[in-house]
Coordinates of C-alpha atoms and ligand atoms in Angstrom, one line a residue:
X1 CA 8.1 -34.8 53.3
X2 CA 9.3 -38.1 54.6
X3 CA 7.5 -41.0 56.1
X4 CA 8.7 -41.7 59.6
X5 CA 9.0 -45.1 61.2
X6 CA 6.1 -43.9 63.4
X7 CA 2.5 -44.9 62.8
X8 CA -0.8 -43.8 64.3
X9 CA -3.1 -46.6 65.3
X10 CA -6.8 -46.3 64.9
X11 CA -9.1 -48.9 66.4
X12 CA -12.7 -49.0 65.1
X13 CA -15.4 -51.6 65.4
X14 CA -12.8 -54.1 66.7
X15 CA -10.4 -53.5 63.7
X16 CA -7.1 -51.7 63.9
X17 CA -5.7 -49.5 61.2
X18 CA -2.0 -48.4 61.1
X19 CA -1.8 -44.8 59.6
X20 CA 1.6 -43.6 58.4
X21 CA 3.1 -40.5 60.2
X22 CA 4.8 -38.0 57.9
X23 CA 7.6 -35.8 59.2
X24 CA 7.9 -32.1 58.0
X25 CA 11.1 -30.1 57.9
X26 CA 9.4 -27.9 60.6
X27 CA 6.1 -28.0 62.5
X28 CA 4.0 -30.9 63.8
X29 CA 4.1 -34.4 62.4
X30 CA 1.2 -35.3 60.0
X31 CA -1.0 -38.4 60.2
X32 CA -1.5 -39.5 56.6
X33 CA -5.2 -40.5 56.2
X34 CA -5.2 -40.6 52.4
X35 CA -6.1 -44.3 52.4
X36 CA -8.4 -44.2 55.5
X37 CA -11.8 -44.1 53.7
X38 CA -10.7 -46.9 51.4
X39 CA -9.5 -49.0 54.3
X40 CA -12.0 -48.2 57.1
X41 CA -15.0 -46.8 55.2
X42 CA -14.9 -43.7 57.5
X43 CA -14.4 -40.0 57.0
X44 CA -12.6 -37.6 59.4
X45 CA -14.4 -34.5 60.5
X46 CA -12.7 -31.1 60.7
X47 CA -14.9 -28.1 59.6
X48 CA -12.7 -25.0 59.5
X49 CA -9.7 -27.3 59.0
X50 CA -8.3 -26.6 62.5
X51 CA -6.4 -29.9 62.5
X52 CA -6.0 -30.5 58.8
X53 CA -2.9 -30.2 56.5
X54 CA -4.6 -29.7 53.1
X55 CA -1.4 -30.0 51.1
X56 CA 2.4 -30.3 51.2
X57 CA 4.1 -27.0 50.7
X58 CA 7.6 -25.5 51.0
X59 CA 6.7 -21.8 50.6
X60 CA 5.7 -20.3 54.0
X61 CA 6.1 -21.6 57.5
X62 CA 4.2 -20.3 60.5
X63 CA 4.9 -21.3 64.2
X64 CA 1.8 -19.9 66.0
X65 CA 3.3 -20.5 69.4
X66 CA 6.6 -18.8 68.7
X67 CA 5.0 -16.0 66.6
X68 CA 7.3 -17.0 63.8
X69 CA 6.7 -16.4 60.0
X70 CA 9.2 -17.6 57.4
X71 CA 9.1 -17.1 53.6
X72 CA 11.1 -19.9 52.1
X73 CA 12.9 -20.1 55.5
X74 CA 13.7 -16.3 55.8
X75 CA 12.1 -14.5 58.9
X76 CA 9.5 -11.9 58.0
X77 CA 11.1 -9.2 60.0
X78 CA 14.5 -9.6 58.2
X79 CA 12.8 -9.5 54.8
X80 CA 10.6 -6.5 55.8
X81 CA 13.6 -4.5 57.0
X82 CA 16.4 -5.7 54.7
X83 CA 14.7 -6.9 51.4
X84 CA 12.1 -5.3 49.2
X85 CA 8.8 -6.6 47.7
X86 CA 9.9 -7.6 44.2
X87 CA 12.8 -9.5 45.6
X88 CA 10.4 -11.2 48.0
X89 CA 8.2 -12.0 45.0
X90 CA 11.1 -13.7 43.3
X91 CA 11.9 -15.6 46.5
X92 CA 8.3 -16.8 47.0
X93 CA 7.9 -17.8 43.3
X94 CA 11.3 -19.5 42.9
X95 CA 12.4 -20.7 46.3
X96 CA 15.7 -18.8 46.5
X97 CA 16.8 -15.2 46.8
X98 CA 17.9 -13.9 43.3
X99 CA 21.4 -12.9 42.4
X100 CA 21.9 -9.4 41.0
X101 CA 21.3 -10.4 37.4
X102 CA 18.2 -12.5 38.2
X103 CA 16.8 -9.7 40.3
X104 CA 17.4 -7.1 37.6
X105 CA 15.8 -9.4 34.9
X106 CA 12.8 -10.1 37.2
X107 CA 12.2 -6.4 38.0
X108 CA 12.6 -5.5 34.3
X109 CA 10.0 -8.0 33.2
X110 CA 7.5 -7.0 36.0
X111 CA 7.9 -3.3 35.2
X112 CA 7.0 -4.0 31.5
X113 CA 3.8 -5.9 32.3
X114 CA 2.2 -3.1 34.5
X115 CA -0.1 -1.7 31.8
X116 CA -3.5 -3.3 31.3
X117 CA -5.2 -3.8 27.9
X118 CA -6.7 -0.4 27.0
X119 CA -10.1 -2.0 26.5
X120 CA -10.2 -3.0 30.2
X121 CA -10.8 0.6 31.0
X122 CA -14.3 0.1 29.7
X123 CA -15.0 -2.5 32.4
X124 CA -14.7 0.1 35.2
X125 CA -17.3 2.3 33.5
X126 CA -19.9 -0.5 33.9
X127 CA -19.6 -0.2 37.7
X128 CA -21.4 2.4 39.9
X129 CA -18.9 5.0 41.1
X130 CA -19.7 4.0 44.7
X131 CA -18.9 0.3 44.1
X132 CA -16.5 -1.1 46.7
X133 CA -13.1 -1.3 45.0
X134 CA -13.0 -5.0 46.0
X135 CA -16.1 -5.6 43.9
X136 CA -14.4 -3.9 40.9
X137 CA -11.2 -5.9 41.5
X138 CA -13.0 -9.3 41.6
X139 CA -14.7 -8.4 38.3
X140 CA -11.7 -6.9 36.5
X141 CA -9.2 -9.6 37.6
X142 CA -11.6 -12.3 36.5
X143 CA -12.0 -10.5 33.2
X144 CA -8.2 -10.8 32.6
X145 CA -9.2 -14.3 31.4
X146 CA -11.0 -12.6 28.6
X147 CA -7.9 -10.7 27.4
X148 CA -4.7 -12.6 28.0
X149 CA -5.5 -15.8 26.0
X150 CA -1.8 -16.5 25.5
X151 CA -1.4 -17.3 29.2
X152 CA -4.3 -19.4 30.1
X153 CA -2.9 -22.9 29.4
X154 CA -2.0 -24.1 32.9
X155 CA -0.1 -27.1 31.5
X156 CA 2.4 -24.8 29.7
X157 CA 5.2 -23.7 32.1
X158 CA 5.9 -20.7 30.0
X159 CA 2.2 -19.6 30.0
X160 CA 2.1 -20.2 33.8
X161 CA 5.1 -17.9 34.2
X162 CA 3.7 -15.2 32.0
X163 CA 0.4 -15.3 33.8
X164 CA 2.2 -15.0 37.1
X165 CA 4.2 -12.0 35.9
X166 CA 1.1 -10.3 34.5
X167 CA -0.8 -10.7 37.8
X168 CA 2.0 -9.4 40.0
X169 CA 2.6 -6.5 37.6
X170 CA -1.0 -5.6 36.9
X171 CA -2.8 -5.9 40.2
X172 CA -1.4 -2.5 41.5
X173 CA -2.6 -0.9 38.2
X174 CA -6.0 -2.4 38.6
X175 CA -6.3 -1.5 42.3
X176 CA -5.2 2.1 41.5
X177 CA -7.8 2.3 38.7
X178 CA -10.5 1.0 41.1
X179 CA -9.6 3.8 43.5
X180 CA -9.4 6.5 40.8
X181 CA -12.7 5.4 39.4
X182 CA -14.4 5.5 42.8
X183 CA -13.3 9.2 43.3
X184 CA -14.1 10.3 39.8
X185 CA -10.5 11.1 38.8
X186 CA -8.8 10.0 35.6
X187 CA -6.8 6.8 35.5
X188 CA -3.0 7.4 35.8
X189 CA -0.9 5.1 33.7
X190 CA 2.0 3.1 35.3
X191 CA 5.5 4.5 34.7
X192 CA 8.5 2.3 34.0
X193 CA 10.9 4.8 35.7
X194 CA 9.3 4.3 39.1
X195 CA 9.7 1.4 41.6
X196 CA 6.9 -1.0 42.3
X197 CA 5.5 0.7 45.4
X198 CA 6.3 4.2 44.2
X199 CA 4.5 3.5 40.9
X200 CA 1.4 2.3 42.9
X201 CA 1.4 5.5 45.0
X202 CA 1.8 7.6 41.9
X203 CA -1.1 5.9 40.1
X204 CA -3.3 6.5 43.2
X205 CA -2.4 10.0 44.2
X206 CA -1.0 11.9 41.2
X207 CA -3.3 13.9 38.9
X208 CA -2.7 15.1 35.3
X209 CA -3.1 18.7 36.4
X210 CA 0.2 19.0 38.2
X211 CA 3.5 17.3 38.9
X212 CA 3.6 14.8 41.8
X213 CA 6.5 13.3 43.6
X214 CA 6.2 10.3 45.9
X215 CA 7.9 10.7 49.2
X216 CA 10.7 8.0 49.3
X217 CA 10.0 7.1 52.9
X218 CA 6.3 6.5 52.1
X219 CA 7.2 4.4 49.2
X220 CA 9.4 2.3 51.5
X221 CA 6.6 2.0 54.0
X222 CA 4.2 0.9 51.3
X223 CA 6.7 -1.6 50.0
X224 CA 7.1 -3.0 53.5
X225 CA 3.3 -3.4 53.8
X226 CA 3.3 -5.3 50.5
X227 CA 6.0 -7.7 51.9
X228 CA 4.2 -8.2 55.2
X229 CA 1.1 -9.3 53.4
X230 CA 2.8 -11.3 50.6
X231 CA 2.0 -14.9 51.8
X232 CA 0.7 -16.7 54.8
X233 CA 0.5 -20.5 54.4
X234 CA -2.9 -22.1 53.8
X235 CA -5.2 -19.2 54.9
X236 CA -8.8 -19.0 53.7
X237 CA -8.1 -17.1 50.4
X238 CA -5.0 -19.2 49.5
X239 CA -7.0 -22.4 50.1
X240 CA -9.7 -20.9 47.8
X241 CA -7.1 -20.3 45.1
X242 CA -5.8 -23.8 45.5
X243 CA -9.2 -25.4 45.4
X244 CA -10.2 -23.3 42.3
X245 CA -6.9 -24.2 40.6
X246 CA -7.3 -27.9 41.4
X247 CA -10.2 -28.0 38.9
X248 CA -7.9 -26.7 36.1
X249 CA -9.4 -23.2 36.1
X250 CA -7.1 -20.5 34.6
X251 CA -4.9 -18.5 36.9
X252 CA -6.8 -15.2 36.5
X253 CA -10.1 -16.9 37.5
X254 CA -8.3 -18.5 40.5
X255 CA -6.9 -15.2 41.7
X256 CA -10.3 -13.5 41.3
X257 CA -11.7 -16.3 43.6
X258 CA -9.0 -15.5 46.1
X259 CA -9.9 -11.8 46.1
X260 CA -13.5 -12.7 46.7
X261 CA -12.6 -14.8 49.7
X262 CA -10.1 -12.2 51.1
X263 CA -12.9 -9.6 51.2
X264 CA -14.6 -11.1 54.2
X265 CA -14.3 -9.1 57.5
X266 CA -13.0 -12.3 59.3
X267 CA -10.1 -12.4 56.8
X268 CA -8.6 -9.6 54.7
X269 CA -11.6 -7.3 55.2
X270 CA -10.5 -7.0 58.9
X271 CA -8.2 -4.1 58.1
X272 CA -11.1 -2.0 57.0
X273 CA -13.3 -3.2 59.8
X274 CA -10.6 -2.6 62.3
X275 CA -10.1 1.1 61.4
X276 CA -13.9 1.6 61.3
X277 CA -14.1 0.0 64.8
X278 CA -11.3 2.2 66.1
X279 CA -13.1 5.2 64.7
X280 CA -16.4 4.1 66.3
X281 CA -14.6 3.7 69.7
X282 CA -13.4 7.2 69.1
X283 CA -11.7 8.0 72.4
X284 CA -9.6 6.1 74.9
X285 CA -12.3 6.4 77.6
X286 CA -14.8 4.4 75.4
X287 CA -12.5 1.4 75.2
X288 CA -13.8 -0.5 78.3
X289 CA -17.3 -0.6 76.8
X290 CA -16.0 -2.3 73.6
X291 CA -13.8 -4.7 75.6
X292 CA -16.9 -5.7 77.5
X293 CA -18.8 -6.2 74.3
X294 CA -16.0 -8.3 72.8
X295 CA -16.2 -10.6 75.8
X296 CA -20.0 -10.8 75.8
X297 CA -21.1 -14.1 74.3
X298 CA -24.4 -12.7 73.4
X299 CA -22.9 -9.8 71.5
X300 CA -21.6 -10.7 68.0
X301 CA -19.1 -7.8 68.3
X302 CA -15.4 -8.9 68.0
X303 CA -12.3 -6.8 68.3
X304 CA -11.4 -6.5 64.6
X305 CA -7.6 -6.9 64.1
X306 CA -7.4 -9.2 67.1
X307 CA -7.0 -13.0 67.2
X308 CA -5.8 -15.5 64.7
X309 CA -6.4 -19.1 63.9
X310 CA -2.7 -19.9 64.0
X311 CA -0.9 -17.2 66.0
X312 CA -1.4 -17.9 69.7
X313 CA 1.3 -15.6 70.6
X314 CA 2.0 -12.3 68.8
X315 CA 1.7 -11.9 65.0
X316 CA 5.2 -11.0 63.9
X317 CA 3.7 -8.9 61.1
X318 CA 1.8 -6.7 63.7
X319 CA 5.1 -5.9 65.5
X320 CA 6.7 -4.6 62.3
X321 CA 3.5 -2.8 61.3
X322 CA 3.3 -1.1 64.7
X323 CA 6.9 0.2 64.3
X324 CA 6.1 1.3 60.8
X325 CA 3.0 3.2 62.0
X326 CA 5.1 5.2 64.4
X327 CA 7.6 6.0 61.6
X328 CA 5.0 7.0 59.0
X329 CA 2.9 9.2 61.3
X330 CA 6.1 10.9 62.6
X331 CA 7.2 11.4 58.9
X332 CA 3.8 12.9 58.1
X333 CA 3.9 15.0 61.2
X334 CA 0.7 13.3 62.5
X335 CA 1.4 13.3 66.2
X336 CA -1.9 13.6 67.9
X337 CA -3.5 10.7 65.9
X338 CA -6.4 9.8 68.2
X339 CA -7.0 6.5 66.3
X340 CA -3.4 5.4 66.9
X341 CA -3.7 6.3 70.6
X342 CA -7.0 4.3 70.8
X343 CA -5.3 1.4 69.1
X344 CA -2.3 1.4 71.4
X345 CA -4.4 1.7 74.5
X346 CA -6.8 -0.9 73.3
X347 CA -3.9 -3.3 72.7
X348 CA -2.5 -2.5 76.2
X349 CA -5.8 -3.1 77.9
X350 CA -6.7 -6.2 75.9
X351 CA -3.3 -7.8 76.5
X352 CA -3.8 -7.4 80.3
X353 CA -7.4 -8.7 80.3
X354 CA -7.7 -12.3 81.4
X355 CA -10.3 -13.0 78.7
X356 CA -7.8 -12.2 75.9
X357 CA -4.9 -13.7 77.7
X358 CA -6.7 -17.0 78.3
X359 CA -7.9 -17.1 74.6
X360 CA -4.5 -16.1 73.4
X361 CA -5.9 -13.1 71.4
X362 CA -3.2 -10.7 70.1
X363 CA -3.2 -8.0 67.5
X364 CA -2.8 -9.4 64.0
X365 CA -1.6 -8.0 60.7
X366 CA -4.8 -6.0 60.3
X367 CA -4.6 -4.1 63.6
X368 CA -2.1 -1.4 62.7
X369 CA -2.1 -1.5 58.9
X370 CA -5.2 0.6 58.5
X371 CA -3.7 3.4 60.6
X372 CA -0.7 3.6 58.3
X373 CA -2.8 3.4 55.1
X374 CA -5.2 6.1 56.3
X375 CA -2.3 8.4 57.2
X376 CA -1.0 7.9 53.7
X377 CA -4.3 9.2 52.3
X378 CA -6.2 5.9 51.4
X379 CA -9.9 5.6 52.3
X380 CA -10.8 2.5 54.3
X381 CA -12.3 1.0 51.2
X382 CA -8.8 0.7 49.7
X383 CA -7.3 -1.3 52.6
X384 CA -8.4 -4.7 51.5
X385 CA -7.6 -4.1 47.8
X386 CA -4.0 -3.3 49.0
X387 CA -4.0 -6.5 50.9
X388 CA -5.2 -8.3 47.8
X389 CA -2.5 -6.8 45.5
X390 CA 0.1 -7.7 48.1
X391 CA -1.1 -11.3 48.5
X392 CA -1.3 -12.0 44.7
X393 CA 2.3 -13.2 44.7
X394 CA 1.5 -15.6 47.6
X395 CA -1.6 -16.9 45.9
X396 CA 0.1 -17.4 42.5
X397 CA 3.2 -19.1 44.2
X398 CA 0.9 -21.5 46.0
X399 CA -1.1 -22.1 42.8
X400 CA 2.1 -22.7 40.8
X401 CA 3.4 -25.2 43.5
X402 CA 0.1 -27.1 43.3
X403 CA 0.0 -27.2 39.5
X404 CA 3.6 -28.5 39.4
X405 CA 2.9 -31.2 42.0
X406 CA 2.6 -34.4 40.0
X407 CA 0.3 -35.8 42.7
X408 CA -2.1 -32.8 42.3
X409 CA -5.8 -33.8 42.0
X410 CA -9.1 -32.0 42.2
X411 CA -10.0 -31.0 45.7
X412 CA -13.3 -32.7 46.7
X413 CA -14.0 -33.0 50.4
X414 CA -16.8 -35.2 51.8
X415 CA -19.3 -34.4 54.6
X416 CA -21.0 -35.5 57.8
X417 CA -24.5 -35.9 56.4
X418 CA -27.3 -35.3 59.0
X419 CA -30.1 -34.6 56.6
X420 CA -33.2 -36.7 55.8
X421 CA -32.6 -40.3 54.9
X422 CA -34.2 -41.7 51.7
X423 CA -38.0 -41.2 51.5
X424 CA -40.6 -41.3 48.7
X425 CA -42.1 -38.3 47.0
X426 CA -45.6 -37.4 48.2
X427 CA -48.0 -35.6 45.8
X428 CA -49.2 -32.2 46.9
X429 CA -52.8 -33.5 47.1
X430 CA -51.7 -35.9 49.8
X431 CA -49.5 -33.5 52.0
Ligands
SDX501 C1 -6.2 -12.5 58.5 O1 -5.4 -17.3 58.3 C2 -4.6 -16.4 58.1 O2 -3.4 -16.5 58.0 C3 -5.3 -15.0 57.8 C4 -4.3 -13.9 57.7 C5 -3.5 -13.9 56.4 O3 -2.4 -13.3 56.4 O4 -4.0 -14.6 55.4 O5 -3.5 -13.8 58.8 C6 -5.1 -12.5 57.6 O6 -7.3 -12.9 58.2 C7 -6.0 -12.1 60.0 C8 -7.3 -12.2 60.9 C9 -8.2 -10.9 60.6 N1 -9.5 -11.1 61.2 C10 -9.8 -10.3 62.3 O7 -9.1 -9.6 62.9 C11 -11.3 -10.5 62.7 C12 -11.4 -10.7 64.2 N2 -10.8 -11.9 64.5 C13 -11.7 -13.1 64.7 O8 -12.8 -13.1 63.8 C14 -10.9 -14.4 64.9 O9 -9.9 -14.2 65.8 C15 -10.4 -15.1 63.7 C16 -11.4 -15.3 62.6 C17 -9.2 -14.3 63.1 C18 -9.9 -16.5 64.1 O10 -11.0 -17.2 64.5 P1 -10.8 -18.7 65.0 O11 -9.4 -19.2 64.9 O12 -11.9 -19.5 64.3 O13 -11.1 -18.6 66.5 P2 -12.5 -18.6 67.1 O14 -13.4 -17.8 66.3 O15 -12.8 -20.1 67.3 O16 -12.3 -17.9 68.5 C19 -11.7 -18.6 69.6 C20 -12.3 -17.9 70.8 C21 -13.8 -17.7 70.7 O17 -14.4 -17.7 72.0 P3 -15.0 -19.1 72.6 O18 -16.1 -19.5 71.6 O19 -13.9 -20.1 72.6 O20 -15.6 -18.8 73.9 O21 -11.8 -16.6 70.9 C22 -12.9 -15.6 70.7 C23 -14.0 -16.4 70.1 O22 -15.3 -15.8 70.5 N3 -12.4 -14.6 69.8 C24 -12.5 -13.3 69.9 C25 -11.9 -12.7 68.9 N4 -11.3 -13.7 68.1 C26 -11.6 -14.8 68.7 N5 -13.2 -12.6 70.9 C27 -13.2 -11.2 70.7 N6 -12.6 -10.6 69.7 C28 -11.9 -11.3 68.8 N7 -11.3 -10.7 67.8

C-alpha cells in the first residue's frame, strides 16, 4: 500500500483536516483515518462496514462491478478449471503457485495430518444425534485447542504453520464425522491413498460393510466446490476470525469463531436456506408468488442465494457452479431435477424483473451449490459444513497474514452512543 500525493480534506467546526489517501494495487483508493480521532476528536460511522477497509491484505481481490474474483491475482474460473484445491491452499497460504516439489511436499504433509486425536471421537457422543452438524463442528474445532498444545503459540512461526496444516487437513475429517454421527453410522477413517476431495467423499459415504469407490468426476466436482469457496476477502466470517485473532486467541478458537459466524443464513447458511426455499417453491408455476414476496417490504422473505454485499454484477463463482451443476446432474443421470428447473427459471425471471435489476441482485455462490451437493447425496444440513471446511484455508491464510503484520493490534471499534446520559441511581422506594 502506498501513500499517494492525494489527500482528502475534512472541514469540521471551522477546522480543516488533511487525511492521507492510500493507493491499492487494485480497487478503490483508501482514505486513511487512523489519526482522525486523535486529531479531530470524532469517530466515523459505518455499521455493516459498507465503506470501510478493515485491513491491508494481498490475498484475495474482488471487483463487484466486473464480477471478478482473484486469489493472489489468479482468476477464480481459471483456478476452478485448471488447478485443484490443495494447490489453491498452497497459493492462498504462501502467495505463489508451488513448483512440483513444493506441491508434492505440501500434499504429503496435509495427507498425514488428516486423522484426529482418537479421544476426540468422544466429543461427538456428547451431542444429540439430531444436532446440526455446524453445532458439532463449532464444538469440536474449538476443542482442538484442548488437544494440539504444540501448535497454540501464535508467536512461533513453526507452530502457526503446523496449526494451519492441521486445520486444513482435519476439517474434512471432522465434517465427515459430524455427518456420520448424525445418521448413526460408524466414523470412517481418512485414507492416505486418496486425494483430498476423494477422501472426504469416502469418509462420508463409505461403510465398513462393503467396498466403496468414489466416482472420479464427483471427486473433481467436489474439489472444484472447495476451490470456489476457499476465500473471499473480508466477508463476515473472515472478519470474525481476524477480530478473534487480534486478541491473540489460538488459531483453533479463531476458526471455531469463523464457523459460528458462517452458520448464519445471510452468510454461509444461505446454501442450506436456498435449497429449502427452492423445495418450498416446488414447481415453476409457484415462482411468481415468491418473487412478489421477495419484493414486498412488509415480508421478511428474501430470495436465498441471491444478492451480495460486493457483487453488483454476477458472482463469478455462481457461473462456474451452474456449469458444474449441469455436469454433475448429467453424470448422475438426474435429468428431470425439478429443483434445478425451478432454480434456472427463478434466475431467469429474477434477472428480468426491474426490482432485481435495479437493486443489482444476482445469484451468488450459494444459489447452485446446494443442487450439486444434494445430487451427490448430502443432506441440506451438510451444505454449510462443506462451505466451512472449504473456507478454512481462507480463514487461516487471512489470520496468518494478520499475525505476521507488524502493525497488527487488537481490533476495538467505537460506537455512536445514543443511550441515556449520566444520571444518579434512584432507590426502589422512590421510583
Ligand atoms: C455469502 O461477503 C461475502 O463475501 C459472503 C460470501 C463469501 O464467500 O464469504 O460471498 C458468501 O454469504 C453469500 C451471500 C449469501 N446470502 C444470501 O444469499 C442471503 C440472501 N441475500 C441477502 O440476505 C443479501 O443480499 C445479503 C445479505 C447477501 C447482502 O445484503 P446487503 O449487502 O446488506 O444488502 P441489503 O440487505 O442492504 O439489500 C439491499 C437491497 C434491500 O432493499 P432496500 O432496503 O434497498 O429497498 O436489496 C434487497 C434488500 O431488501 N435485497 C433483497 C435480497 N438481497 C438484498 N431482496 C430480495 N431478496 C434478496 N436476496
